Structure formats: structure tokens, C-alpha cells
Coordinates of C-alpha atoms in Angstrom, one line a residue:
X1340 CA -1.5 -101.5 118.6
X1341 CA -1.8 -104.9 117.0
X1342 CA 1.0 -105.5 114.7
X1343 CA -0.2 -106.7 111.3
X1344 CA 2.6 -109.3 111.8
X1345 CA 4.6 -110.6 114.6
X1346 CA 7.6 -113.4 113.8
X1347 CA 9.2 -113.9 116.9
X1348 CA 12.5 -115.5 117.2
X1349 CA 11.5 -118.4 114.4
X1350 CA 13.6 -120.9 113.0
X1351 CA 13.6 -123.2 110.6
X1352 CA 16.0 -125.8 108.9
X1353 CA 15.8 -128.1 105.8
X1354 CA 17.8 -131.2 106.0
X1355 CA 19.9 -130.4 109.1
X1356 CA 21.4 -126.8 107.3
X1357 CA 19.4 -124.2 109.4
X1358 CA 18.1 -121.4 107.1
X1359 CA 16.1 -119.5 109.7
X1360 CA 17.9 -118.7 112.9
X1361 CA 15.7 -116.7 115.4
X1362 CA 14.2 -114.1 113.3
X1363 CA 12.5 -111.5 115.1
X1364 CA 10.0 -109.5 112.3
X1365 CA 7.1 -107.3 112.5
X1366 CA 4.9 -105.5 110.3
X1367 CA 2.4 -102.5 111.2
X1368 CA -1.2 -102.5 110.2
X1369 CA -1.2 -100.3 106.7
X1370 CA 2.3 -100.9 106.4
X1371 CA 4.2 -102.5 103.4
X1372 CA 7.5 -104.0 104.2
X1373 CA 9.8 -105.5 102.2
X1374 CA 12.6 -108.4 102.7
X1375 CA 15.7 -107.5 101.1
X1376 CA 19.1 -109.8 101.0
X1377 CA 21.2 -112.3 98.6
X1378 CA 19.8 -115.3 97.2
X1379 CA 19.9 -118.2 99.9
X1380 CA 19.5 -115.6 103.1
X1381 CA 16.4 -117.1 104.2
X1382 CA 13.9 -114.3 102.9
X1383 CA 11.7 -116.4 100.7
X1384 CA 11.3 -119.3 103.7
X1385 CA 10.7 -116.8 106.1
X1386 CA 7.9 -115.1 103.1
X1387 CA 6.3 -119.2 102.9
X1388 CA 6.4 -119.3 106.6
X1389 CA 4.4 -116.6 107.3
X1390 CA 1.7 -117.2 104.4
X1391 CA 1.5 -120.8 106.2
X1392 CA 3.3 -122.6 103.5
X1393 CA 6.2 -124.0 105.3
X1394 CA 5.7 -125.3 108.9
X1395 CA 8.3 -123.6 111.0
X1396 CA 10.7 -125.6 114.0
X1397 CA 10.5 -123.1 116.3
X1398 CA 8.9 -119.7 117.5
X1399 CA 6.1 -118.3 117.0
X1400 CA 4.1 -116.3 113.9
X1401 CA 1.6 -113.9 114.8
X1402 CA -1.2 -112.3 112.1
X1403 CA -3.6 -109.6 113.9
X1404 CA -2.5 -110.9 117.2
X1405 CA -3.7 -114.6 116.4
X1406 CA -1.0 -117.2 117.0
X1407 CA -1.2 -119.5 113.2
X1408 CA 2.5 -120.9 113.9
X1409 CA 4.0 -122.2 117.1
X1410 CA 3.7 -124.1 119.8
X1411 CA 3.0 -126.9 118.1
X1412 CA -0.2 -125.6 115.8
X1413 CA -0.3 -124.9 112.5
X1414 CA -3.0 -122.9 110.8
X1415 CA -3.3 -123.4 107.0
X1416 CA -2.7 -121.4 104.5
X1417 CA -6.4 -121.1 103.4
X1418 CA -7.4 -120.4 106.8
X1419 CA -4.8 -117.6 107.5
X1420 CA -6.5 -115.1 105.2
X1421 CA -3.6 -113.8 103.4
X1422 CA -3.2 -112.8 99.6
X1423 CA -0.1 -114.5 98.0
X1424 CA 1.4 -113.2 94.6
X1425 CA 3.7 -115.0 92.7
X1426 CA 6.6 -115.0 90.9
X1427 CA 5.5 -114.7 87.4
X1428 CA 1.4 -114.1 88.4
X1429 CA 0.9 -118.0 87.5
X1430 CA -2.6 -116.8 86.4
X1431 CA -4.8 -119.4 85.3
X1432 CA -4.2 -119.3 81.2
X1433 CA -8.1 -120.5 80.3
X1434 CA -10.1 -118.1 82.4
X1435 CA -10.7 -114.6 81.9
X1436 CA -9.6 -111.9 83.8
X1437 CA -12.6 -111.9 85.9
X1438 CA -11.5 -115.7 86.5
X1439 CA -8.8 -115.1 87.6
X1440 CA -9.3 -112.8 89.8
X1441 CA -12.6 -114.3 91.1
X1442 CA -11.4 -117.9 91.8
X1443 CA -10.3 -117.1 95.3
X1444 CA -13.5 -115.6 96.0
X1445 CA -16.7 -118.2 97.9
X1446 CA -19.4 -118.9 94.9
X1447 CA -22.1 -116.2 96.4
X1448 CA -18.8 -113.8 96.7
X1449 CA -18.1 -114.1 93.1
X1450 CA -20.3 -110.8 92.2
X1451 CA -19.4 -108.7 88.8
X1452 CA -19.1 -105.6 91.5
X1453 CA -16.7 -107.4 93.5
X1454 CA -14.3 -108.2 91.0
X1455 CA -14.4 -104.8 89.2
X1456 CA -13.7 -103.6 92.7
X1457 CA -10.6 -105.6 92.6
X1458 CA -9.6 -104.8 89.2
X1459 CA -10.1 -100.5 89.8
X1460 CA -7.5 -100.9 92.7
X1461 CA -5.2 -102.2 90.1
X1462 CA -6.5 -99.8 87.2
X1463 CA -7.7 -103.2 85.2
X1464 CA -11.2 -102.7 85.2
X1465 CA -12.0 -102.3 81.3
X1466 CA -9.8 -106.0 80.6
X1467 CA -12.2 -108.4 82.6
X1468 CA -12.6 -110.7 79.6
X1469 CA -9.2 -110.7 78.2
X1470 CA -7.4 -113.8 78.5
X1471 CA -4.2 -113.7 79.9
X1472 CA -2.4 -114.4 76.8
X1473 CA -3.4 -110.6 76.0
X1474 CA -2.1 -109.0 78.5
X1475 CA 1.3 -107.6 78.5
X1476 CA 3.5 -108.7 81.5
X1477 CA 3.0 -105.9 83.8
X1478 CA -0.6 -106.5 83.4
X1479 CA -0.8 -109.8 84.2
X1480 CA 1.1 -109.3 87.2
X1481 CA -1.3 -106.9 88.5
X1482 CA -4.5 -109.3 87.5
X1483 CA -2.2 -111.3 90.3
X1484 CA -2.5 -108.9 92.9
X1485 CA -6.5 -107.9 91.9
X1486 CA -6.2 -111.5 92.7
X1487 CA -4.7 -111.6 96.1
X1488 CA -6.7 -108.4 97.5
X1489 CA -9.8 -110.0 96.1
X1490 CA -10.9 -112.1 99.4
X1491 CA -10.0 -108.8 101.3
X1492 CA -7.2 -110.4 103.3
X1493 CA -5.5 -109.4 106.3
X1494 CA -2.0 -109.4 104.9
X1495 CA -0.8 -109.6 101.5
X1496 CA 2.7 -111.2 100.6
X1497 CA 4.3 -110.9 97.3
X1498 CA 7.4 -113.1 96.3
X1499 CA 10.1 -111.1 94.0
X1500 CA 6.7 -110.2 91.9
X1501 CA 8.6 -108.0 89.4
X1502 CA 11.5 -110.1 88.9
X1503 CA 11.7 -111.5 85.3
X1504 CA 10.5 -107.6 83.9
X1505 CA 12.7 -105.2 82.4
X1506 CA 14.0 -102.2 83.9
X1507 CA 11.4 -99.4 83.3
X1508 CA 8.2 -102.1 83.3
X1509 CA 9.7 -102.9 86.8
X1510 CA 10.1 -99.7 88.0
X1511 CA 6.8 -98.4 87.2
X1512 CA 4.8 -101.6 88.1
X1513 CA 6.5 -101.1 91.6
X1514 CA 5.2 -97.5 92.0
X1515 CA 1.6 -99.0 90.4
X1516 CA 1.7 -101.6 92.7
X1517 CA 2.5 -99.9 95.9
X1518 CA 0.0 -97.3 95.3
X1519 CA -2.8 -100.1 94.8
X1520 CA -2.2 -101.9 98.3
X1521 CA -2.2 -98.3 99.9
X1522 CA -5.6 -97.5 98.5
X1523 CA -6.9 -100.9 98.9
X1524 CA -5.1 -99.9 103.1
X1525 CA -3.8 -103.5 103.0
X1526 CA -0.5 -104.5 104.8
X1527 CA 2.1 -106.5 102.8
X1528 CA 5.3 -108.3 102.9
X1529 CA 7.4 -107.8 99.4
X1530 CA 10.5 -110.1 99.3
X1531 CA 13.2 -108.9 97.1
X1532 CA 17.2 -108.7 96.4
X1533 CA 16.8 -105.5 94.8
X1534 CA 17.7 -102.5 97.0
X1535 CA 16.2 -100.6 94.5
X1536 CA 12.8 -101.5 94.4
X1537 CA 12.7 -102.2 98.6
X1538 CA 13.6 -98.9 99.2
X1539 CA 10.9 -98.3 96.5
X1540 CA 8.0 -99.5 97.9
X1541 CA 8.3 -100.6 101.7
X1542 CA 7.7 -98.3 104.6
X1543 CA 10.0 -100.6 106.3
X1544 CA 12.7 -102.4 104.8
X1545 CA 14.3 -105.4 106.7
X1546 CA 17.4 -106.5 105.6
X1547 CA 18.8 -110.4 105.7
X1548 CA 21.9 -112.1 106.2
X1549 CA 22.2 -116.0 106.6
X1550 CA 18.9 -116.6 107.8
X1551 CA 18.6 -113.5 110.5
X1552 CA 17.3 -109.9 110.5
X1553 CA 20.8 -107.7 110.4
X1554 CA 18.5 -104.9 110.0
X1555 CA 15.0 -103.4 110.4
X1556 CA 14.1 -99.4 109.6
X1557 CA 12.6 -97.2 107.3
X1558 CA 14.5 -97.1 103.4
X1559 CA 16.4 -93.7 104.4
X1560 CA 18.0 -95.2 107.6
X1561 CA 18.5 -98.4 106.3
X1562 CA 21.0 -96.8 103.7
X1563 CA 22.4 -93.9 104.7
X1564 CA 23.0 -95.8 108.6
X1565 CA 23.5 -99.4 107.5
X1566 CA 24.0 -101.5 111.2
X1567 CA 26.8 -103.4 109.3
X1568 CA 29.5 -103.4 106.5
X1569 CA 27.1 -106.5 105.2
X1570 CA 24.4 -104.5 105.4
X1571 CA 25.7 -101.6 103.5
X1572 CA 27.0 -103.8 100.8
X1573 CA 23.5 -105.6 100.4
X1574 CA 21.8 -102.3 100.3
X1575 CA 23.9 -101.5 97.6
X1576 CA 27.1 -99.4 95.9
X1577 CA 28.9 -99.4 99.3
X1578 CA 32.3 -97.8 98.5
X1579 CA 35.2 -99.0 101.5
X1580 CA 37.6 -96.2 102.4
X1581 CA 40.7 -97.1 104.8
X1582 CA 40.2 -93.9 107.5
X1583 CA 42.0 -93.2 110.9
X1584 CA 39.0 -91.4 113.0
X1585 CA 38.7 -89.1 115.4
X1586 CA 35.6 -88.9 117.6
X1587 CA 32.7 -87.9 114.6
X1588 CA 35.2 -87.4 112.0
X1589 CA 37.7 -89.2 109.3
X1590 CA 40.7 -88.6 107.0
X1591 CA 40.2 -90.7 104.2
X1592 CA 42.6 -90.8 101.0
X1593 CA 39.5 -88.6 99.3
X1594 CA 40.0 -86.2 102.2
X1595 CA 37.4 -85.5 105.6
X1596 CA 34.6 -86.9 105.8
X1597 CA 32.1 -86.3 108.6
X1598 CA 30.5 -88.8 110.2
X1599 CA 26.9 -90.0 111.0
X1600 CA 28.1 -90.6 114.6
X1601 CA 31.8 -91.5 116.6
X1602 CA 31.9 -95.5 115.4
X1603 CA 31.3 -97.8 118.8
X1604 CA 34.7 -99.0 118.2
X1605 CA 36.2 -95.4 119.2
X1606 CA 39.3 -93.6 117.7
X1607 CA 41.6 -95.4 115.3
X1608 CA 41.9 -97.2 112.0
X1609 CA 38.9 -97.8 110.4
X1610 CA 36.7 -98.3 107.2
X1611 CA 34.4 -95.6 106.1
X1612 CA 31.8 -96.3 103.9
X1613 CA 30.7 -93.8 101.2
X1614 CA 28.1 -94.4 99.0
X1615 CA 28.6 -93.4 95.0
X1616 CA 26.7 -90.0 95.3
X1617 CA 28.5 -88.7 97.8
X1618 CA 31.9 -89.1 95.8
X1619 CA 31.6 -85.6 93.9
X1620 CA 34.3 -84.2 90.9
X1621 CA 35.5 -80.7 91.5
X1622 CA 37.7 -78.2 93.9
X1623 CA 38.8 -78.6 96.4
X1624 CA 39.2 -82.5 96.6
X1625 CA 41.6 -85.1 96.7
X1626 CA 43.7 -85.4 92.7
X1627 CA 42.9 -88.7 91.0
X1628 CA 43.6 -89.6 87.6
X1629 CA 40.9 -91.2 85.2
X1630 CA 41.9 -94.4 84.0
X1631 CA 39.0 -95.9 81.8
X1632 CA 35.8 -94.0 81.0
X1633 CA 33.0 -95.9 80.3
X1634 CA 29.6 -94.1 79.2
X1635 CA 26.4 -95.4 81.1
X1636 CA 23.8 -93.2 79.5
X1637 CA 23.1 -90.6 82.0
X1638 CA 26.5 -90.5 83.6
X1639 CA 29.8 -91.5 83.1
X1640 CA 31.4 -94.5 85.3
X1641 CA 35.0 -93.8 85.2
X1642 CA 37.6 -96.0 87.2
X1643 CA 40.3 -93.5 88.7
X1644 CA 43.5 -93.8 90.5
X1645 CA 44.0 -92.1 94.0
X1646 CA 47.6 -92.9 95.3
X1647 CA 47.6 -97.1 94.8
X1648 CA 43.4 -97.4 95.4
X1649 CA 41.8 -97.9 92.6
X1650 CA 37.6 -96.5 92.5
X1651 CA 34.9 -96.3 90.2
X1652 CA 33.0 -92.8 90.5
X1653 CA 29.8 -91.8 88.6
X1654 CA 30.0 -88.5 86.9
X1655 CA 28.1 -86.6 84.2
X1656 CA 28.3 -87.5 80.8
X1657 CA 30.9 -86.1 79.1
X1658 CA 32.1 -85.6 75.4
X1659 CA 35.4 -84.6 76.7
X1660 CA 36.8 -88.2 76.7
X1661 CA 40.5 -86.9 77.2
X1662 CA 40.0 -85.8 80.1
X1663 CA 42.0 -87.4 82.6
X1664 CA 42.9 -85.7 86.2
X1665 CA 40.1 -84.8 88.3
X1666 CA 40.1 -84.1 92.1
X1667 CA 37.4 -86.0 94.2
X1668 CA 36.2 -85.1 97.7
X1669 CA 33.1 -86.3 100.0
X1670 CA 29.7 -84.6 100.1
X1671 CA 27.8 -85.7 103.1
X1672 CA 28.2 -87.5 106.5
X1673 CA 29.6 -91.6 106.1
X1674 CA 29.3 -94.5 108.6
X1675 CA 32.4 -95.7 110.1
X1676 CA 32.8 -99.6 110.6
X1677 CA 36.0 -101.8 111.6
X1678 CA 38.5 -102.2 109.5
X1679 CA 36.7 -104.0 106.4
X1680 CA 39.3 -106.6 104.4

């Protein structure tokens, strides 16, 4: 099948300092897939390569088989028929709604039916003459992606689009979002640092480190079989145990812990990586002693002792502040890297 998508080994470099070393990236058709990694990583060049933005210095870039980067062409960006939403929606402040969201569309396109059309995916159909002064952020944001799936392109890309929202807004626009590019059956590209929201909204998730794919999978793999200690810290709330291991197994100073699979590396000292919810409070565990409590709404983040290490462990809230000796013990098979400093 034709990939939506097709980077292969592109890379690109601004002012000598290489930001794009052989990436390797594809997307399926129907698919959303999201770039996820620290600020300077390369995700956001690699997002304005593919929309046609940025010329690339070598490789190629593939979209529905058609070559429109490499080998020394260059399609445009208007040409390449893909839907770009911004940071922010930068909607146009003195047109309506139905502006907006028709400027990308030919004159004789430009059809009160095709706009609506745009707006239902979005669930913005009733607010085609409001300004967008009158909308709220999260509905503004979506006027962007109406916008963008307007033209009916072949690939929609969508640069940190939830950013500069609070927490819930951000959560639910992602869910909102999501479910409009899967009804509207486009494929997209979502660049983002927040593990969060990839794992969110992306069939695939493809995780960057200094301008190179460490990792490409679907959310659940990505997190609970990181390829790399980097990876598992960029995916988030990676907890470093020292462990000796034995074939699938560990001893870690929280106890055994099983193992996804015997490390490459073999038997030996190691570093096993736990994530937060697999620490769990109660017999029979490891004793640790609580020493600072602080209350995070839902749960409790408490920072305990266990011999010299020093953790922070989620556990449910709690009036019982004096509490202070637990025992702690893993739920749940880890990933074993090499020893991590």
C-alpha cells in the first residue's frame, strides 16, 4: 500500500549545525502520527519539510507515492496539497468564520455547503459569522483545522496546535481534534513534546533525538518498550533503578522485577526502568520511609528513602499526613538498559 508519507533518510542543516540527520519516517494512509521529542530535536524542521516549507539537503520526501522533495526538485507548498495548522490558529482576525475557513478554497469552491461541511467535522457549523475575536481558544483552533481539511488535502500537518491552552482545554481539544481528522479519514502529522497528548492522539508515535527517529511504534509500545533510556525519559516519568539481571529477571533495591525481555547486553549490572504506576504501596515490598508529602490533587507525590536512593512515588491522597514508613514493590514487567549515570 501507498504510504500516506515516505521521508527517507532526509537531512537538513542550517548554518553548518545539522538538525536533520537521515530520518527515515512514514505515515499510513488514515493514519495520524505524531512527532514527539525536546525542543531543538529536529521535529518542527522535519514537520516544515514535509509541508514543503523548508527545502531539504538530502533524501527524499514522498506524499501518495509522488516524490515533492529530492533529487534536486522541490514541489511547493501550495502544490503539495496538504492542510497546515498552526501554532495559535493565526486565523485571519477580519473575516468571519466562513472566511476563514473558505480562503484556502478556489473562488467557484467557495460554496456555503462546502464550508459547513468543513465546519460539522469540527462541530462549528452554527458559528460561521462569528469573528474570531468571539470565539474561545479551543474554538478558534478548530476553525484552523475546518481550515486545513477544507481543500480536502492529502495529508494534514499540525504544529504543537494545543500548546498555549490550559490543561483540560488541551486535553479535550485533543480528543475533539483527533476524532474530526478520523471522520473527515484524513492522514496527519501532529508535532509535539508532550508525551501526553502523542500518545493521545497518534496511531503511531515517533519519537526524536538530535535530529533522528530513536523510535517509531504504536503509543503502548513506545512506552511500555522504550528502544532507549533517552527514549524512555522523553516519553516521560522514567524512574532508573540500579539492578543485577538474570536472563528476563531483576533484583532491584524495590525488590524483583520481571522483565519485558533478557536486555541485549545479557546478565549483569544494569538499569531498570520503571515507570511511576508500576511503583505500588503495600505488602509485601521493599520498607521505605516518607520523607516529604506533597498533595497533587488526586494523589499524593511523596519523596521516600529506600537504603541511600532517594524516589518520588505517586500514591492516593491521604489525610493521614503522619504517616511515614511504607513498603514499595513493582507491579508489572520493566525494560532493562545499561547501566544509566
Amino acid at each position: 500500500m501507498t504510504k500516506s508519507v515516505q521521508v527517507r533518510d532526509v537531512s537538513k542543516a542550517f548554518a553548518g549545525h545539522a538538525v536533520l540527520r537521515g530520518v527515515d519516517f512514514a505515515v499510513e494512509p488514515g493514519k495520524i502520527a505524531a512527532l514527539l521529542g525536546p525542543s531543538g530535536c529536529g521535529k518542527t524542521t522535519l514537520l516544515r519539510a514535509i509541508a514543503g516549507f523548508d527545502r531539504i539537503d538530502g533524501g527524499e520526501i514522498l506524499i501518495d507515492g509522488a516524490r515533492v522533495s529530492g533529487s534536486g526538485s522541490h514541489l511547493p507548498p501550495e502544490k503539495r496539497r496538504v492542510g497546515y495548522v498552526p501554532q495559535e490558529g493565526a486565523l485571519f482576525p477580519h473575516l468571519t468564520v466562513a472566511g476563514n475557513v473558505g480562503y484556502g478554497l478556489k473562488r467557484r469552491e467557495r460554496t456555503r455547503e462546502r464550508i459547513g461541511a468543513a465546519l460539522a467535522l469540527v462541530g462549528l457549523e452554527a458559528l460561521m459569522e462569528r469573528y474570531p475575536h468571539q470565539l474561545s481558544g479551543g474554538q478558534q483552533q478548530r476553525v484552523a483545522l475546518a481550515r486545513a481539511l477544507a481543500p480536502g488535502p492529502k495529508l494534514v500537518v499540525l504544529d504543537e496546535p494545543f500548546n498555549g491552552l490550559d490543561l483540560d482545554l488541551r486535553r479535550s481539544l485533543c480528543a475533539e481534534v483527533t476524532a474530526a481528522l478520523q471522520r473527515a479519514g484524513a492522514s496527519a502529522v501532529l508535532v509535539t513534546h508532550d508525551p501526553e497528548e502523542a500518545f493521545a492522539s497518534a496511531d503511531v508515535v515517533a519519537v526524536m533525538q538530535e535530529g533522528r527517529i530513536a523510535q517509531q511504534d504504536e503509543p503502548r509500545a513506545v512506552y511500555r518498550r522504550p528502544a532507549s533510556a533517552a527514549v524512555a525519559r522523553i516519553t516521560g516519568g522514567a524512574i532508573f533503578l540500579e539492578a543485577t539481571v538474570t536472563g528476563a529477571a531483576a533484583e532491584t533495591p524495590l525488590g524483583p522485577a520481571a522483565l519485558v525481555a533478557a536486555p541485549p547486553q545479557g546478565d549483569g549490572r544494569a538499569s531498570v526502568c520503571v515507570r511511576p504506576e508500576q511503583i505500588v504501596l503495600g505488602a509485601p515490598g521493599q520498607a521505605a520511609t516518607v520523607v516529604e508529602r506533597s498533595f497533587r490533587g488526586d494523589h499524593d507525590l511523596l519523596t521516600v528513602t529506600v537504603g541511600e536512593r532517594r524516589l518520588s512515588v505517586r500514591a492516593p491522597a491521604h489525610p493521614d499526613s503522619g504517616l511515614d514508613a511504607i513498603r514499595l514493590r513493582i507491579e508489572g514487567p520493566c525494560v532493562a538498559f545499561p547501566p544509566v549515570a
